[in-house]
mmCIF file of C-alpha atoms in Angstrom:
data_model
loop_
_atom_site.group_PDB
_atom_site.id
_atom_site.type_symbol
_atom_site.label_atom_id
_atom_site.label_comp_id
_atom_site.label_asym_id
_atom_site.label_seq_id
_atom_site.Cartn_x
_atom_site.Cartn_y
_atom_site.Cartn_z
ATOM 1 C CA MET A 1 93.230 48.287 104.370
ATOM 2 C CA THR A 2 94.595 45.055 105.711
ATOM 3 C CA THR A 3 93.114 41.614 105.894
ATOM 4 C CA ALA A 4 92.089 40.712 109.412
ATOM 5 C CA PRO A 5 91.812 37.140 110.653
ATOM 6 C CA ASP A 6 88.651 35.579 111.975
ATOM 7 C CA SER A 7 89.594 35.437 115.653
ATOM 8 C CA PRO A 8 88.224 36.689 118.958
ATOM 9 C CA THR A 9 88.503 40.425 119.333
ATOM 10 C CA PRO A 10 91.353 41.390 121.651
ATOM 11 C CA PRO A 11 90.907 43.992 124.382
ATOM 12 C CA ALA A 12 90.696 47.506 122.905
ATOM 13 C CA PRO A 13 94.060 49.383 123.128
ATOM 14 C CA ARG A 14 94.134 52.589 125.147
ATOM 15 C CA VAL A 15 95.949 55.910 124.805
ATOM 16 C CA ALA A 16 99.506 55.269 125.913
ATOM 17 C CA ASP A 17 102.789 57.150 126.427
ATOM 18 C CA LEU A 18 105.382 55.132 124.500
ATOM 19 C CA GLY A 19 108.322 57.226 125.657
ATOM 20 C CA ASN A 20 110.655 59.630 123.895
ATOM 21 C CA GLY A 21 107.747 61.961 123.060
ATOM 22 C CA VAL A 22 105.702 59.329 121.207
ATOM 23 C CA TRP A 23 102.084 58.541 122.116
ATOM 24 C CA THR A 24 99.510 56.212 120.557
ATOM 25 C CA VAL A 25 95.821 57.055 120.208
ATOM 26 C CA PRO A 26 93.503 54.171 119.046
ATOM 27 C CA VAL A 27 90.930 55.391 116.567
ATOM 28 C CA PRO A 28 88.036 52.913 115.920
ATOM 29 C CA ILE A 29 87.182 51.593 112.486
ATOM 30 C CA PRO A 30 83.405 51.119 112.722
ATOM 31 C CA ASN A 31 82.150 47.624 111.826
ATOM 32 C CA ASN A 32 85.538 46.323 110.915
ATOM 33 C CA PRO A 33 87.346 43.301 112.522
ATOM 34 C CA LEU A 34 90.564 45.249 112.561
ATOM 35 C CA GLY A 35 89.068 47.198 115.444
ATOM 36 C CA CYS A 36 91.048 50.414 115.237
ATOM 37 C CA THR A 37 93.887 52.294 113.651
ATOM 38 C CA LEU A 38 96.735 53.176 115.996
ATOM 39 C CA VAL A 39 97.355 56.853 115.328
ATOM 40 C CA TYR A 40 100.676 58.004 116.701
ATOM 41 C CA VAL A 41 101.377 61.435 118.137
ATOM 42 C CA LEU A 42 104.930 62.808 117.871
ATOM 43 C CA GLU A 43 105.870 65.684 120.138
ATOM 44 C CA THR A 44 107.797 68.218 118.090
ATOM 45 C CA ASP A 45 109.177 71.752 118.540
ATOM 46 C CA ALA A 46 106.200 73.119 116.543
ATOM 47 C CA GLY A 47 103.478 71.084 118.251
ATOM 48 C CA PRO A 48 102.038 67.546 117.876
ATOM 49 C CA VAL A 49 102.465 65.779 114.563
ATOM 50 C CA LEU A 50 100.171 62.830 113.822
ATOM 51 C CA VAL A 51 101.206 59.695 112.026
ATOM 52 C CA ASP A 52 97.985 58.794 110.186
ATOM 53 C CA SER A 53 94.554 60.198 111.212
ATOM 54 C CA GLY A 54 92.034 57.383 111.247
ATOM 55 C CA TRP A 55 88.681 56.599 109.672
ATOM 56 C CA ASP A 56 86.277 59.395 108.714
ATOM 57 C CA ASP A 57 83.384 58.717 111.053
ATOM 58 C CA PRO A 58 81.939 60.749 113.961
ATOM 59 C CA ILE A 59 82.807 57.976 116.434
ATOM 60 C CA SER A 60 86.361 57.830 115.126
ATOM 61 C CA TYR A 61 86.751 61.615 115.151
ATOM 62 C CA ARG A 62 85.554 61.831 118.764
ATOM 63 C CA ALA A 63 88.074 59.157 119.778
ATOM 64 C CA LEU A 64 90.875 61.106 118.140
ATOM 65 C CA VAL A 65 89.773 64.362 119.762
ATOM 66 C CA ASP A 66 89.445 62.836 123.248
ATOM 67 C CA GLY A 67 92.672 60.867 122.819
ATOM 68 C CA LEU A 68 94.646 64.031 122.047
ATOM 69 C CA VAL A 69 93.250 65.622 125.184
ATOM 70 C CA GLU A 70 94.412 62.647 127.160
ATOM 71 C CA VAL A 71 97.839 63.072 125.657
ATOM 72 C CA GLY A 72 97.834 66.626 126.984
ATOM 73 C CA THR A 73 97.187 68.522 123.758
ATOM 74 C CA SER A 74 94.205 69.165 121.449
ATOM 75 C CA ILE A 75 93.239 68.634 117.846
ATOM 76 C CA GLU A 76 93.457 72.421 117.340
ATOM 77 C CA ASP A 77 97.146 72.276 118.206
ATOM 78 C CA VAL A 78 98.065 69.612 115.645
ATOM 79 C CA HIS A 79 100.966 70.948 113.504
ATOM 80 C CA GLY A 80 100.884 68.301 110.739
ATOM 81 C CA VAL A 81 99.798 64.845 109.610
ATOM 82 C CA LEU A 82 102.328 62.341 108.257
ATOM 83 C CA VAL A 83 100.200 59.786 106.304
ATOM 84 C CA THR A 84 101.752 56.421 105.791
ATOM 85 C CA HIS A 85 99.407 55.608 102.930
ATOM 86 C CA ALA A 86 96.157 56.815 101.398
ATOM 87 C CA HIS A 87 93.731 54.215 102.669
ATOM 88 C CA PRO A 88 90.598 55.404 104.473
ATOM 89 C CA ASP A 89 91.516 54.013 107.867
ATOM 90 C CA HIS A 90 94.780 55.990 107.720
ATOM 91 C CA HIS A 91 93.952 59.094 105.647
ATOM 92 C CA GLY A 92 90.198 59.399 106.273
ATOM 93 C CA LEU A 93 90.247 62.119 108.967
ATOM 94 C CA SER A 94 93.174 64.058 107.540
ATOM 95 C CA GLU A 95 90.982 66.736 105.954
ATOM 96 C CA LYS A 96 88.947 67.190 109.147
ATOM 97 C CA VAL A 97 92.148 67.617 111.197
ATOM 98 C CA ARG A 98 93.384 70.223 108.648
ATOM 99 C CA GLU A 99 90.096 72.120 108.761
ATOM 100 C CA VAL A 100 90.181 72.383 112.557
ATOM 101 C CA SER A 101 93.874 72.996 113.137
ATOM 102 C CA GLY A 102 95.328 74.408 109.882
ATOM 103 C CA ALA A 103 97.791 71.473 109.885
ATOM 104 C CA TRP A 104 99.656 70.448 106.749
ATOM 105 C CA ILE A 105 99.209 66.921 105.339
ATOM 106 C CA ALA A 106 102.204 65.000 103.946
ATOM 107 C CA LEU A 107 101.974 61.932 101.682
ATOM 108 C CA HIS A 108 104.215 60.135 99.218
ATOM 109 C CA ALA A 109 103.813 61.271 95.593
ATOM 110 C CA ALA A 110 102.668 57.880 94.332
ATOM 111 C CA ASP A 111 99.743 57.760 96.755
ATOM 112 C CA ALA A 112 99.055 61.504 96.140
ATOM 113 C CA GLU A 113 98.556 60.515 92.493
ATOM 114 C CA GLN A 114 96.068 57.855 93.502
ATOM 115 C CA VAL A 115 94.224 60.390 95.640
ATOM 116 C CA GLU A 116 93.851 62.593 92.565
ATOM 117 C CA GLN A 117 92.588 59.707 90.482
ATOM 118 C CA ILE A 118 90.036 58.655 93.066
ATOM 119 C CA ASN A 119 88.776 62.190 93.591
ATOM 120 C CA SER A 120 88.390 62.991 89.907
ATOM 121 C CA ALA A 121 86.980 59.710 88.598
ATOM 122 C CA PRO A 122 83.271 59.598 87.905
ATOM 123 C CA ARG A 123 81.265 57.265 90.155
ATOM 124 C CA ALA A 124 80.321 55.049 87.225
ATOM 125 C CA ALA A 125 83.996 54.550 86.245
ATOM 126 C CA TRP A 126 84.674 52.308 89.255
ATOM 127 C CA LEU A 127 81.901 49.839 88.408
ATOM 128 C CA ARG A 128 82.685 49.824 84.706
ATOM 129 C CA HIS A 129 86.364 49.173 85.341
ATOM 130 C CA HIS A 130 85.809 46.345 87.796
ATOM 131 C CA LEU A 131 83.232 44.641 85.661
ATOM 132 C CA GLU A 132 85.800 44.607 82.910
ATOM 133 C CA VAL A 133 88.339 43.113 85.249
ATOM 134 C CA LEU A 134 85.887 40.415 86.330
ATOM 135 C CA THR A 135 85.033 39.573 82.690
ATOM 136 C CA LEU A 136 88.666 39.263 81.711
ATOM 137 C CA ALA A 137 89.344 37.117 84.783
ATOM 138 C CA GLY A 138 86.648 34.594 83.665
ATOM 139 C CA ALA A 139 84.153 35.398 86.458
ATOM 140 C CA PRO A 140 80.687 33.898 86.161
ATOM 141 C CA GLN A 141 77.686 36.121 85.424
ATOM 142 C CA GLU A 142 76.485 35.890 89.053
ATOM 143 C CA ALA A 143 79.707 37.577 90.191
ATOM 144 C CA LEU A 144 79.176 40.485 87.808
ATOM 145 C CA ASP A 145 75.559 40.765 89.000
ATOM 146 C CA ALA A 146 76.606 40.706 92.652
ATOM 147 C CA LEU A 147 79.065 43.520 92.149
ATOM 148 C CA THR A 148 76.559 45.588 90.188
ATOM 149 C CA GLY A 149 73.958 45.072 92.993
ATOM 150 C CA LEU A 150 76.485 46.110 95.602
ATOM 151 C CA ARG A 151 77.373 49.321 93.885
ATOM 152 C CA THR A 152 73.728 50.102 92.966
ATOM 153 C CA ALA A 153 72.753 49.737 96.614
ATOM 154 C CA ALA A 154 75.605 51.995 97.728
ATOM 155 C CA ALA A 155 74.660 54.641 95.132
ATOM 156 C CA GLY A 156 71.028 54.548 96.314
ATOM 157 C CA SER A 157 71.911 55.051 99.952
ATOM 158 C CA ASN A 158 72.589 58.827 99.373
ATOM 159 C CA ARG A 159 75.866 58.534 101.162
ATOM 160 C CA PRO A 160 78.302 61.329 100.169
ATOM 161 C CA ARG A 161 80.975 60.386 97.765
ATOM 162 C CA LEU A 162 84.238 59.308 99.410
ATOM 163 C CA ARG A 163 86.894 61.956 98.829
ATOM 164 C CA TYR A 164 90.445 62.037 100.091
ATOM 165 C CA ALA A 165 92.411 65.017 101.384
ATOM 166 C CA VAL A 166 94.895 66.388 98.850
ATOM 167 C CA PRO A 167 98.309 66.679 100.587
ATOM 168 C CA ASP A 168 100.257 69.948 101.076
ATOM 169 C CA ARG A 169 103.647 68.304 101.366
ATOM 170 C CA GLU A 170 105.470 65.312 99.857
ATOM 171 C CA LEU A 171 107.197 62.512 101.750
ATOM 172 C CA VAL A 172 110.350 61.575 99.839
ATOM 173 C CA HIS A 173 112.290 58.367 100.320
ATOM 174 C CA GLY A 174 115.498 58.895 102.249
ATOM 175 C CA GLU A 175 114.625 62.444 103.278
ATOM 176 C CA LEU A 176 113.549 63.705 106.686
ATOM 177 C CA ALA A 177 109.874 64.094 107.265
ATOM 178 C CA PRO A 178 108.680 67.560 108.512
ATOM 179 C CA ALA A 179 108.801 67.007 112.303
ATOM 180 C CA PRO A 180 110.736 69.921 113.800
ATOM 181 C CA GLY A 181 113.221 68.909 116.431
ATOM 182 C CA ARG A 182 113.020 65.254 115.560
ATOM 183 C CA THR A 183 114.936 63.054 113.108
ATOM 184 C CA VAL A 184 112.239 61.115 111.276
ATOM 185 C CA ARG A 185 113.478 59.448 108.128
ATOM 186 C CA THR A 186 111.030 58.555 105.288
ATOM 187 C CA VAL A 187 111.373 54.932 104.070
ATOM 188 C CA TRP A 188 109.442 54.180 100.894
ATOM 189 C CA THR A 189 107.860 50.763 101.167
ATOM 190 C CA PRO A 190 105.561 50.183 98.161
ATOM 191 C CA GLY A 191 103.448 47.064 97.943
ATOM 192 C CA HIS A 192 100.335 47.566 100.004
ATOM 193 C CA THR A 193 99.950 50.825 98.041
ATOM 194 C CA PRO A 194 102.341 52.343 95.521
ATOM 195 C CA GLY A 195 103.281 55.162 97.886
ATOM 196 C CA HIS A 196 103.258 53.442 101.289
ATOM 197 C CA VAL A 197 105.965 54.770 103.626
ATOM 198 C CA CYS A 198 107.352 53.778 106.979
ATOM 199 C CA LEU A 199 108.886 56.426 109.267
ATOM 200 C CA HIS A 200 112.120 55.652 111.089
ATOM 201 C CA LEU A 201 112.743 57.504 114.351
ATOM 202 C CA GLU A 202 116.503 57.853 114.071
ATOM 203 C CA GLY A 203 118.993 59.069 116.685
ATOM 204 C CA ASP A 204 118.625 57.597 120.104
ATOM 205 C CA ASP A 205 115.258 56.063 119.444
ATOM 206 C CA GLY A 206 115.420 53.673 116.476
ATOM 207 C CA ARG A 207 111.752 52.616 116.375
ATOM 208 C CA LEU A 208 109.911 52.206 113.082
ATOM 209 C CA LEU A 209 106.449 53.566 112.508
ATOM 210 C CA SER A 210 105.472 50.860 110.065
ATOM 211 C CA GLY A 211 101.941 51.704 108.955
ATOM 212 C CA ASP A 212 100.492 48.614 107.344
ATOM 213 C CA HIS A 213 103.766 47.410 105.857
ATOM 214 C CA LEU A 214 104.860 45.335 108.836
ATOM 215 C CA LEU A 215 102.274 44.031 111.301
ATOM 216 C CA PRO A 216 102.830 41.572 114.169
ATOM 217 C CA SER A 217 100.375 38.746 113.206
ATOM 218 C CA ILE A 218 98.413 39.752 110.090
ATOM 219 C CA THR A 219 99.584 40.683 106.652
ATOM 220 C CA PRO A 220 98.575 43.638 104.440
ATOM 221 C CA HIS A 221 96.578 43.151 101.311
ATOM 222 C CA ILE A 222 98.872 43.128 98.269
ATOM 223 C CA GLY A 223 96.718 43.723 95.226
ATOM 224 C CA LEU A 224 97.340 44.647 91.588
ATOM 225 C CA TYR A 225 96.877 48.381 92.071
ATOM 226 C CA ASP A 226 98.479 49.136 88.652
ATOM 227 C CA GLU A 227 97.506 47.078 85.687
ATOM 228 C CA ALA A 228 100.423 48.337 83.482
ATOM 229 C CA GLU A 229 102.431 45.342 82.311
ATOM 230 C CA GLU A 230 105.592 46.503 84.048
ATOM 231 C CA ALA A 231 103.836 46.828 87.474
ATOM 232 C CA ASP A 232 104.703 44.193 90.094
ATOM 233 C CA PRO A 233 103.234 45.080 93.463
ATOM 234 C CA LEU A 234 104.154 41.809 95.160
ATOM 235 C CA GLY A 235 107.748 42.213 93.911
ATOM 236 C CA ASP A 236 107.758 45.731 95.254
ATOM 237 C CA PHE A 237 106.440 44.487 98.637
ATOM 238 C CA LEU A 238 109.063 41.774 98.943
ATOM 239 C CA ALA A 239 111.786 44.282 98.085
ATOM 240 C CA SER A 240 110.351 46.676 100.683
ATOM 241 C CA LEU A 241 110.487 43.968 103.352
ATOM 242 C CA THR A 242 114.203 43.491 102.608
ATOM 243 C CA ARG A 243 114.768 47.269 102.751
ATOM 244 C CA VAL A 244 113.144 47.473 106.169
ATOM 245 C CA ALA A 245 114.927 44.356 107.516
ATOM 246 C CA ARG A 246 118.266 46.036 106.873
ATOM 247 C CA LEU A 247 117.508 49.121 109.034
ATOM 248 C CA PRO A 248 118.793 49.464 112.584
ATOM 249 C CA ILE A 249 115.345 49.127 114.185
ATOM 250 C CA THR A 250 114.897 48.845 117.952
ATOM 251 C CA GLY A 251 111.107 48.242 117.821
ATOM 252 C CA VAL A 252 108.079 48.419 115.532
ATOM 253 C CA LEU A 253 105.058 50.684 116.081
ATOM 254 C CA PRO A 254 102.477 49.381 113.567
ATOM 255 C CA ALA A 255 99.140 50.899 112.575
ATOM 256 C CA HIS A 256 97.140 47.864 113.809
ATOM 257 C CA GLU A 257 97.417 45.292 116.622
ATOM 258 C CA HIS A 258 100.404 46.052 118.886
ATOM 259 C CA ALA A 259 104.048 46.994 119.046
ATOM 260 C CA PHE A 260 106.759 44.369 118.600
ATOM 261 C CA THR A 261 110.518 44.150 118.435
ATOM 262 C CA ASP A 262 111.919 41.781 115.801
ATOM 263 C CA ALA A 263 111.432 43.730 112.547
ATOM 264 C CA ALA A 264 113.843 41.600 110.512
ATOM 265 C CA GLY A 265 112.400 38.370 111.819
ATOM 266 C CA ARG A 266 108.853 39.406 111.045
ATOM 267 C CA ALA A 267 109.824 40.663 107.586
ATOM 268 C CA ALA A 268 111.391 37.315 106.824
ATOM 269 C CA GLU A 269 108.330 35.472 108.106
ATOM 270 C CA VAL A 270 105.946 37.550 105.908
ATOM 271 C CA ALA A 271 108.186 37.055 102.843
ATOM 272 C CA GLY A 272 108.197 33.324 103.528
ATOM 273 C CA LEU A 273 104.394 33.259 103.614
ATOM 274 C CA HIS A 274 104.238 34.812 100.156
ATOM 275 C CA GLU A 275 106.849 32.392 98.806
ATOM 276 C CA VAL A 276 104.677 29.511 100.016
ATOM 277 C CA ARG A 277 101.693 30.981 98.177
ATOM 278 C CA LEU A 278 103.687 31.467 95.025
ATOM 279 C CA ALA A 279 104.949 27.915 95.144
ATOM 280 C CA ALA A 280 101.427 26.575 95.646
ATOM 281 C CA LEU A 281 100.182 28.622 92.691
ATOM 282 C CA HIS A 282 102.965 27.374 90.515
ATOM 283 C CA THR A 283 102.123 23.788 91.380
ATOM 284 C CA ARG A 284 98.477 24.348 90.471
ATOM 285 C CA LEU A 285 99.450 25.925 87.152
ATOM 286 C CA ARG A 286 101.655 22.960 86.339
ATOM 287 C CA ALA A 287 98.667 20.654 86.816
ATOM 288 C CA ALA A 288 96.256 22.668 84.674
ATOM 289 C CA SER A 289 95.914 26.017 82.940
ATOM 290 C CA LEU A 290 93.640 28.369 84.899
ATOM 291 C CA THR A 291 91.828 31.656 84.546
ATOM 292 C CA LEU A 292 92.495 34.335 87.137
ATOM 293 C CA TRP A 293 89.073 33.650 88.676
ATOM 294 C CA GLN A 294 89.905 29.973 89.045
ATOM 295 C CA ILE A 295 93.245 30.897 90.597
ATOM 296 C CA ALA A 296 91.546 33.099 93.185
ATOM 297 C CA GLU A 297 88.901 30.478 93.953
ATOM 298 C CA GLY A 298 91.558 27.964 94.770
ATOM 299 C CA MET A 299 93.793 30.139 97.033
ATOM 300 C CA ASP A 300 93.622 30.162 100.836
ATOM 301 C CA TRP A 301 91.747 33.128 102.271
ATOM 302 C CA ASN A 302 90.712 33.957 105.811
ATOM 303 C CA ARG A 303 87.387 32.275 105.112
ATOM 304 C CA PRO A 304 86.130 29.866 102.404
ATOM 305 C CA TRP A 305 85.669 31.394 98.967
ATOM 306 C CA ALA A 306 81.938 30.612 99.049
ATOM 307 C CA GLN A 307 81.601 32.795 102.148
ATOM 308 C CA LEU A 308 83.328 35.872 100.674
ATOM 309 C CA GLY A 309 81.004 38.630 99.597
ATOM 310 C CA ALA A 310 81.370 40.591 96.290
ATOM 311 C CA GLN A 311 83.652 43.198 97.741
ATOM 312 C CA ASN A 312 85.991 40.708 99.472
ATOM 313 C CA ARG A 313 86.099 38.671 96.281
ATOM 314 C CA GLN A 314 87.282 41.778 94.467
ATOM 315 C CA LEU A 315 90.113 42.107 97.016
ATOM 316 C CA ALA A 316 90.954 38.456 96.732
ATOM 317 C CA LEU A 317 90.971 38.604 92.968
ATOM 318 C CA SER A 318 93.352 41.551 93.085
ATOM 319 C CA GLU A 319 95.652 39.752 95.443
ATOM 320 C CA ALA A 320 95.605 36.624 93.256
ATOM 321 C CA ALA A 321 96.448 38.837 90.248
ATOM 322 C CA ALA A 322 99.438 40.291 92.106
ATOM 323 C CA HIS A 323 100.795 36.826 92.888
ATOM 324 C CA LEU A 324 100.202 35.710 89.298
ATOM 325 C CA ARG A 325 101.871 38.821 87.953
ATOM 326 C CA HIS A 326 104.961 38.145 90.135
ATOM 327 C CA LEU A 327 105.181 34.538 88.929
ATOM 328 C CA VAL A 328 105.107 35.857 85.364
ATOM 329 C CA LYS A 329 107.785 38.393 86.217
ATOM 330 C CA ARG A 330 109.973 35.589 87.610
ATOM 331 C CA GLY A 331 109.502 33.631 84.371
ATOM 332 C CA ARG A 332 107.540 30.862 86.112
ATOM 333 C CA ALA A 333 104.169 31.391 84.434
ATOM 334 C CA THR A 334 102.733 32.808 81.210
ATOM 335 C CA ALA A 335 99.410 33.562 79.581
ATOM 336 C CA GLU A 336 98.253 31.115 76.903
ATOM 337 C CA SER A 337 97.573 32.748 73.499
ATOM 338 C CA GLY A 338 94.131 33.020 72.093
ATOM 339 C CA GLY A 339 92.108 32.371 75.250
ATOM 340 C CA ASP A 340 88.926 34.247 76.120
ATOM 341 C CA PRO A 341 89.081 34.606 79.060
ATOM 342 C CA VAL A 342 92.840 34.399 79.355
ATOM 343 C CA ARG A 343 94.246 31.234 80.948
ATOM 344 C CA TYR A 344 97.598 30.874 82.544
ATOM 345 C CA THR A 345 100.039 27.987 82.690
ATOM 346 C CA ALA A 346 103.339 27.270 84.487
ATOM 347 C CA LEU A 347 106.782 27.500 82.911
#
């Protein structure tokens, strides 16, 4: 998922022919300020191939089905689904599409591994893990209670457990994606997720299907999705921006908002925004040692910290952790010894 700004909702996008055998089908994300996921339809020699599938909801599924009819095809004719990353607004309907059409599903191995972990982990493991994270971060007891209450309410709602489709095929960096008759190059762009990919329409097209990696006015959530000491999601994301900026891109087709042209300019702008956040964090750590919770409290979010609910605070804490981890990797910050919870200071 991405972080959407608090701004008036723009007009809903419509099914559109984008030329060169590429269509866009907006698939709603119920009760989400992002509005919709832009699912792309590629005409191939073997039938339509989707780029992402949208949120798993009856309203979303109906929009996808009706949109494909408007394109001039049907969900039963879908040949395959190229998934940019395994978030529910991108991968949620993949299994339903496969059931109806027999289509294959392709995903990068790093996100396929996350799918396996999510599908196999006990329900209680999520809460136990995140309560441990909050405790180590120095969160107050009311934050632990709020998260416990949120998960208890969700468990009591009798909603089916969220499960993700296991892919049939692997998207490999630098190799062609399975789109018969088209030249679609896989570009690995970790950061938003460990296995996020963009898809470059090579040849006489040149456009980039950017997923959540590169968006025209909002930025993807960059959280600490791997707590191993060597992991550096923000560093991965910044390197991915550089990788994309070097490609011969004629236009960008993102998964949210709208198409735009200056990929390199937008990549530089997003990188600059993160550099500003890193500099601000370093300044704060020079003034005083802070816990991760204190770091997150003092960062700029799309609404004041006090107005963030338990789930959004989890996302904010993860993004703060990713920025802190990157500062540590750069040799600009370190953990103080002997603290409980751990406090960090600038170098």
